[in-house]
Amino acid sequence: QSVLTQPPSVSAAPGQKVTISCSGSSSNIGNNYVSWYQQLPGTAPTLLIYDNNKRPSGIPDRFSGSKSGTSATLGITGLQTGDEADYYCGTWDSRLNGGVFGTGTKVTVL
Amino acid sequence: QVQLQQSGPGLVKPSQTLSVTCAISGDSVSSNSAAWNWIRQSPSRGLEWLGRTYYRSKWNNNYAVSVKSRITINPDTSKNQFSLQLNSVTPEDTAVYYCARGDIGIDSWGQGTLVTVSS
């Protein structure tokens, strides 16, 4: 169903770094800005990154975003137990003329 | 600080219409810089964008292809809110429905409404 592909899960020890990939196509990531969202259990998603690499106020610089071609990446450094959550990428798809989200990635802190 | 408060029934019978409303505080549904979205989430379909309404000199709507024939999103300027109507629902429409503000970046979300489609 999802147009954007993410790995189902990533894990690392506290203090380490993880990266989450988001793969799309020229009609979505390739020509539109990417956002990233964190969803803690039982809550609504919250915005982590917008416009590929910008952080809303209040989001620590441990979270970073980048984009290259038709893929985007979310990085989390200094991993904390509170970072255990599901992470989603999102963007606009110009061919579908609608929003699209990634399949989601569960981050586990070992 | 924008806040979005959702309301609507949690149970809808198959073939009937699902309706959820989102009341906005801290912003205006008629804002020339915001878009007002409906998004749903289920274990089988993940996060799914359903559609949006926004005002840019006139009202505009975009709808997801998957629901385009069944969905209506309407703004209500008198109450500063917007609503979702999804017709002819089936059990596959069972999901948590979120209203949300944003264009490419969705920066505010409602609390979510679990809607179950069952007889």
Coordinates of C-alpha atoms in Angstrom, one line a residue:
Chain A
Q1 CA 0.0 0.0 0.0
S2 CA 2.7 2.5 1.0
V3 CA 4.6 4.2 -1.8
L4 CA 7.7 4.8 0.2
T5 CA 9.8 1.9 1.5
Q6 CA 11.6 1.8 4.9
P7 CA 13.3 -1.0 6.7
P8 CA 10.9 -2.7 9.2
S9 CA 13.3 -2.3 12.1
V10 CA 16.7 -0.9 13.3
S11 CA 18.4 -1.3 16.6
A12 CA 21.5 -0.1 18.5
A13 CA 22.9 0.3 22.0
P14 CA 22.3 3.5 24.0
G15 CA 24.6 6.3 22.9
Q16 CA 25.1 4.8 19.4
K17 CA 23.8 6.0 16.1
V18 CA 21.1 4.7 13.8
T19 CA 20.0 5.6 10.3
I20 CA 16.7 5.0 8.7
S21 CA 16.3 5.0 4.9
C22 CA 13.2 6.0 2.9
S23 CA 13.1 5.0 -0.7
G24 CA 10.8 6.5 -3.3
S25 CA 10.7 7.7 -6.9
S26 CA 11.0 10.8 -9.0
S27 CA 7.3 11.6 -8.5
N28 CA 7.6 11.8 -4.8
I29 CA 11.0 12.1 -3.0
G30 CA 12.8 13.0 -6.2
N31 CA 10.9 16.2 -6.6
N32 CA 9.4 17.1 -3.3
Y33 CA 10.4 17.9 0.3
V34 CA 10.6 15.0 2.8
S35 CA 9.4 15.0 6.4
W36 CA 10.0 12.6 9.2
Y37 CA 7.7 11.7 12.1
Q38 CA 8.2 9.9 15.4
Q39 CA 5.3 7.9 16.8
L40 CA 5.5 6.8 20.5
P41 CA 3.2 3.9 21.5
G42 CA -0.4 4.9 21.7
T43 CA 0.1 8.5 20.6
A44 CA -0.2 10.5 17.4
P45 CA 2.9 11.1 15.2
T46 CA 5.0 14.2 15.8
L47 CA 7.1 16.1 13.3
L48 CA 10.8 15.6 13.6
I49 CA 12.2 16.9 10.3
Y50 CA 10.6 19.0 7.5
D51 CA 11.9 20.3 4.2
N52 CA 14.4 17.4 4.1
N53 CA 16.7 18.6 6.9
K54 CA 15.0 21.2 9.0
R55 CA 14.1 20.7 12.7
P56 CA 11.0 22.3 14.3
S57 CA 11.8 24.1 17.5
G58 CA 12.2 21.8 20.4
I59 CA 13.6 18.9 18.4
P60 CA 17.2 18.1 19.5
D61 CA 20.0 18.2 17.0
R62 CA 20.5 14.5 17.6
F63 CA 17.9 14.1 14.9
S64 CA 19.0 14.9 11.3
G65 CA 17.6 14.5 7.9
S66 CA 19.1 14.3 4.4
K67 CA 18.0 13.6 0.9
S68 CA 19.7 12.3 -2.2
G69 CA 17.9 11.6 -5.5
T70 CA 14.9 9.5 -4.8
S71 CA 15.9 8.5 -1.2
A72 CA 16.0 10.2 2.1
T73 CA 17.6 9.3 5.4
L74 CA 16.9 10.0 9.1
G75 CA 19.8 9.9 11.5
I76 CA 19.6 9.6 15.2
T77 CA 22.8 10.0 17.3
G78 CA 23.3 9.5 21.0
L79 CA 20.5 7.0 21.1
Q80 CA 18.3 7.1 24.2
T81 CA 15.7 4.7 25.6
G82 CA 13.1 7.4 25.0
D83 CA 13.9 7.2 21.3
E84 CA 12.2 3.8 21.1
A85 CA 9.3 4.5 18.7
D86 CA 8.1 4.0 15.2
Y87 CA 9.5 6.4 12.6
Y88 CA 7.8 7.4 9.3
C89 CA 8.9 9.4 6.3
G90 CA 6.4 11.4 4.3
T91 CA 6.2 13.6 1.2
W92 CA 3.9 14.7 -1.6
D93 CA 3.5 12.6 -4.7
S94 CA 3.1 14.8 -7.8
R95 CA 1.8 11.9 -10.0
L96 CA -0.8 10.8 -7.4
N97 CA -1.4 14.5 -6.4
G98 CA -1.5 13.4 -2.8
G99 CA 0.5 12.8 0.3
V100 CA 2.3 9.6 0.9
F101 CA 4.0 8.0 3.9
G102 CA 6.6 5.3 4.3
T103 CA 6.1 1.8 5.6
G104 CA 7.5 2.7 9.0
T105 CA 10.6 1.7 11.0
K106 CA 10.6 0.5 14.6
V107 CA 13.7 1.7 16.5
T108 CA 14.8 -0.5 19.4
V109 CA 17.4 0.5 21.9
L110 CA 19.3 -2.6 23.0
Chain B
Q1 CA 0.1 26.8 19.6
V2 CA -2.5 25.2 17.4
Q3 CA -4.7 22.5 18.9
L4 CA -6.9 20.1 17.1
Q5 CA -9.8 18.4 18.9
Q6 CA -11.6 15.5 17.1
S7 CA -15.1 14.3 17.7
G8 CA -17.2 11.6 16.1
P9 CA -18.7 8.1 16.7
G10 CA -16.4 5.2 17.3
L11 CA -18.6 2.6 15.6
V12 CA -20.1 2.7 12.1
K13 CA -22.1 0.0 10.4
P14 CA -21.0 -1.4 7.0
S15 CA -22.3 0.6 4.0
Q16 CA -23.0 3.6 6.2
T17 CA -21.1 7.0 6.3
L18 CA -18.2 7.6 8.6
S19 CA -18.1 11.2 9.9
V20 CA -15.4 12.9 12.1
T21 CA -15.0 16.6 12.9
C22 CA -11.9 18.5 13.8
A23 CA -12.2 21.7 15.8
I24 CA -9.3 24.1 15.4
S25 CA -7.9 26.5 18.1
G26 CA -4.9 28.7 17.6
D27 CA -5.2 28.9 13.8
S28 CA -7.9 29.5 11.2
V29 CA -9.3 27.0 8.8
S30 CA -9.3 29.9 6.3
S31 CA -5.6 30.5 6.7
N32 CA -3.8 31.3 3.5
S33 CA -0.8 29.3 4.6
A34 CA -2.2 26.1 6.1
A35 CA -3.7 22.9 4.8
W36 CA -6.0 20.7 6.8
N37 CA -5.6 17.0 6.4
W38 CA -7.2 13.7 7.3
I39 CA -4.9 10.7 7.8
R40 CA -5.7 7.3 9.0
Q41 CA -3.7 4.4 10.5
S42 CA -4.3 0.7 10.7
P43 CA -2.1 -2.3 11.1
S44 CA -2.8 -3.5 7.6
R45 CA -2.5 -0.2 5.7
G46 CA 0.0 1.8 7.9
L47 CA -0.2 5.5 7.8
E48 CA -2.5 6.6 4.9
W49 CA -3.1 10.2 3.8
L50 CA -6.8 10.6 2.8
G51 CA -7.1 14.1 1.7
R52 CA -7.0 17.8 2.6
T53 CA -8.8 21.1 2.2
Y54 CA -7.1 24.5 2.0
Y55 CA -7.9 28.1 1.2
R56 CA -5.9 30.1 -1.4
S57 CA -8.2 32.8 -2.6
K58 CA -10.7 30.0 -3.0
W59 CA -11.3 26.6 -1.4
N60 CA -9.4 23.6 -2.7
N61 CA -9.4 19.9 -2.0
N62 CA -7.1 17.0 -2.8
Y63 CA -8.1 13.4 -2.2
A64 CA -6.2 10.1 -2.2
V65 CA -6.9 7.9 -5.2
S66 CA -7.8 5.0 -3.0
V67 CA -10.9 6.8 -1.5
K68 CA -11.6 9.5 -4.0
S69 CA -15.0 8.2 -5.0
R70 CA -16.2 8.0 -1.3
I71 CA -14.6 11.0 0.5
T72 CA -15.6 14.5 1.2
I73 CA -13.7 17.0 3.3
N74 CA -15.5 20.2 4.2
P75 CA -14.4 23.4 6.0
D76 CA -16.8 25.1 8.3
T77 CA -15.6 28.7 8.7
S78 CA -18.4 29.6 11.2
K79 CA -17.1 27.1 13.7
N80 CA -13.5 27.1 12.6
Q81 CA -13.4 23.4 12.0
F82 CA -13.3 20.9 9.2
S83 CA -14.9 17.5 8.7
L84 CA -14.4 14.1 7.1
Q85 CA -17.1 12.1 5.5
L86 CA -16.4 8.6 4.1
N87 CA -19.3 6.9 2.4
S88 CA -20.0 3.2 1.9
V89 CA -17.6 2.0 4.5
T90 CA -16.4 -1.6 4.9
P91 CA -14.5 -3.3 7.7
E92 CA -11.3 -2.4 5.8
D93 CA -12.0 1.3 6.8
T94 CA -11.5 0.4 10.4
A95 CA -8.6 2.6 11.6
V96 CA -7.5 5.4 13.8
Y97 CA -8.4 8.6 12.0
Y98 CA -6.3 11.8 12.6
C99 CA -6.9 15.3 11.6
A100 CA -3.7 17.3 11.0
R101 CA -2.4 20.7 9.9
G102 CA 0.4 21.0 7.4
D103 CA 1.5 20.9 3.8
I104 CA 4.5 18.8 3.2
G105 CA 5.4 18.8 6.9
I106 CA 2.4 17.9 9.2
D107 CA 3.2 19.9 12.3
S108 CA 0.0 19.4 14.4
W109 CA -2.1 16.3 14.9
G110 CA -5.4 15.7 16.6
Q111 CA -5.6 13.1 19.3
G112 CA -7.0 10.4 16.9
T113 CA -10.4 8.7 16.7
L114 CA -10.6 4.9 16.6
V115 CA -13.4 4.1 14.1
T116 CA -14.6 0.5 13.9
V117 CA -16.7 -0.6 11.0
S118 CA -18.9 -3.5 12.2
S119 CA -22.5 -4.6 12.3

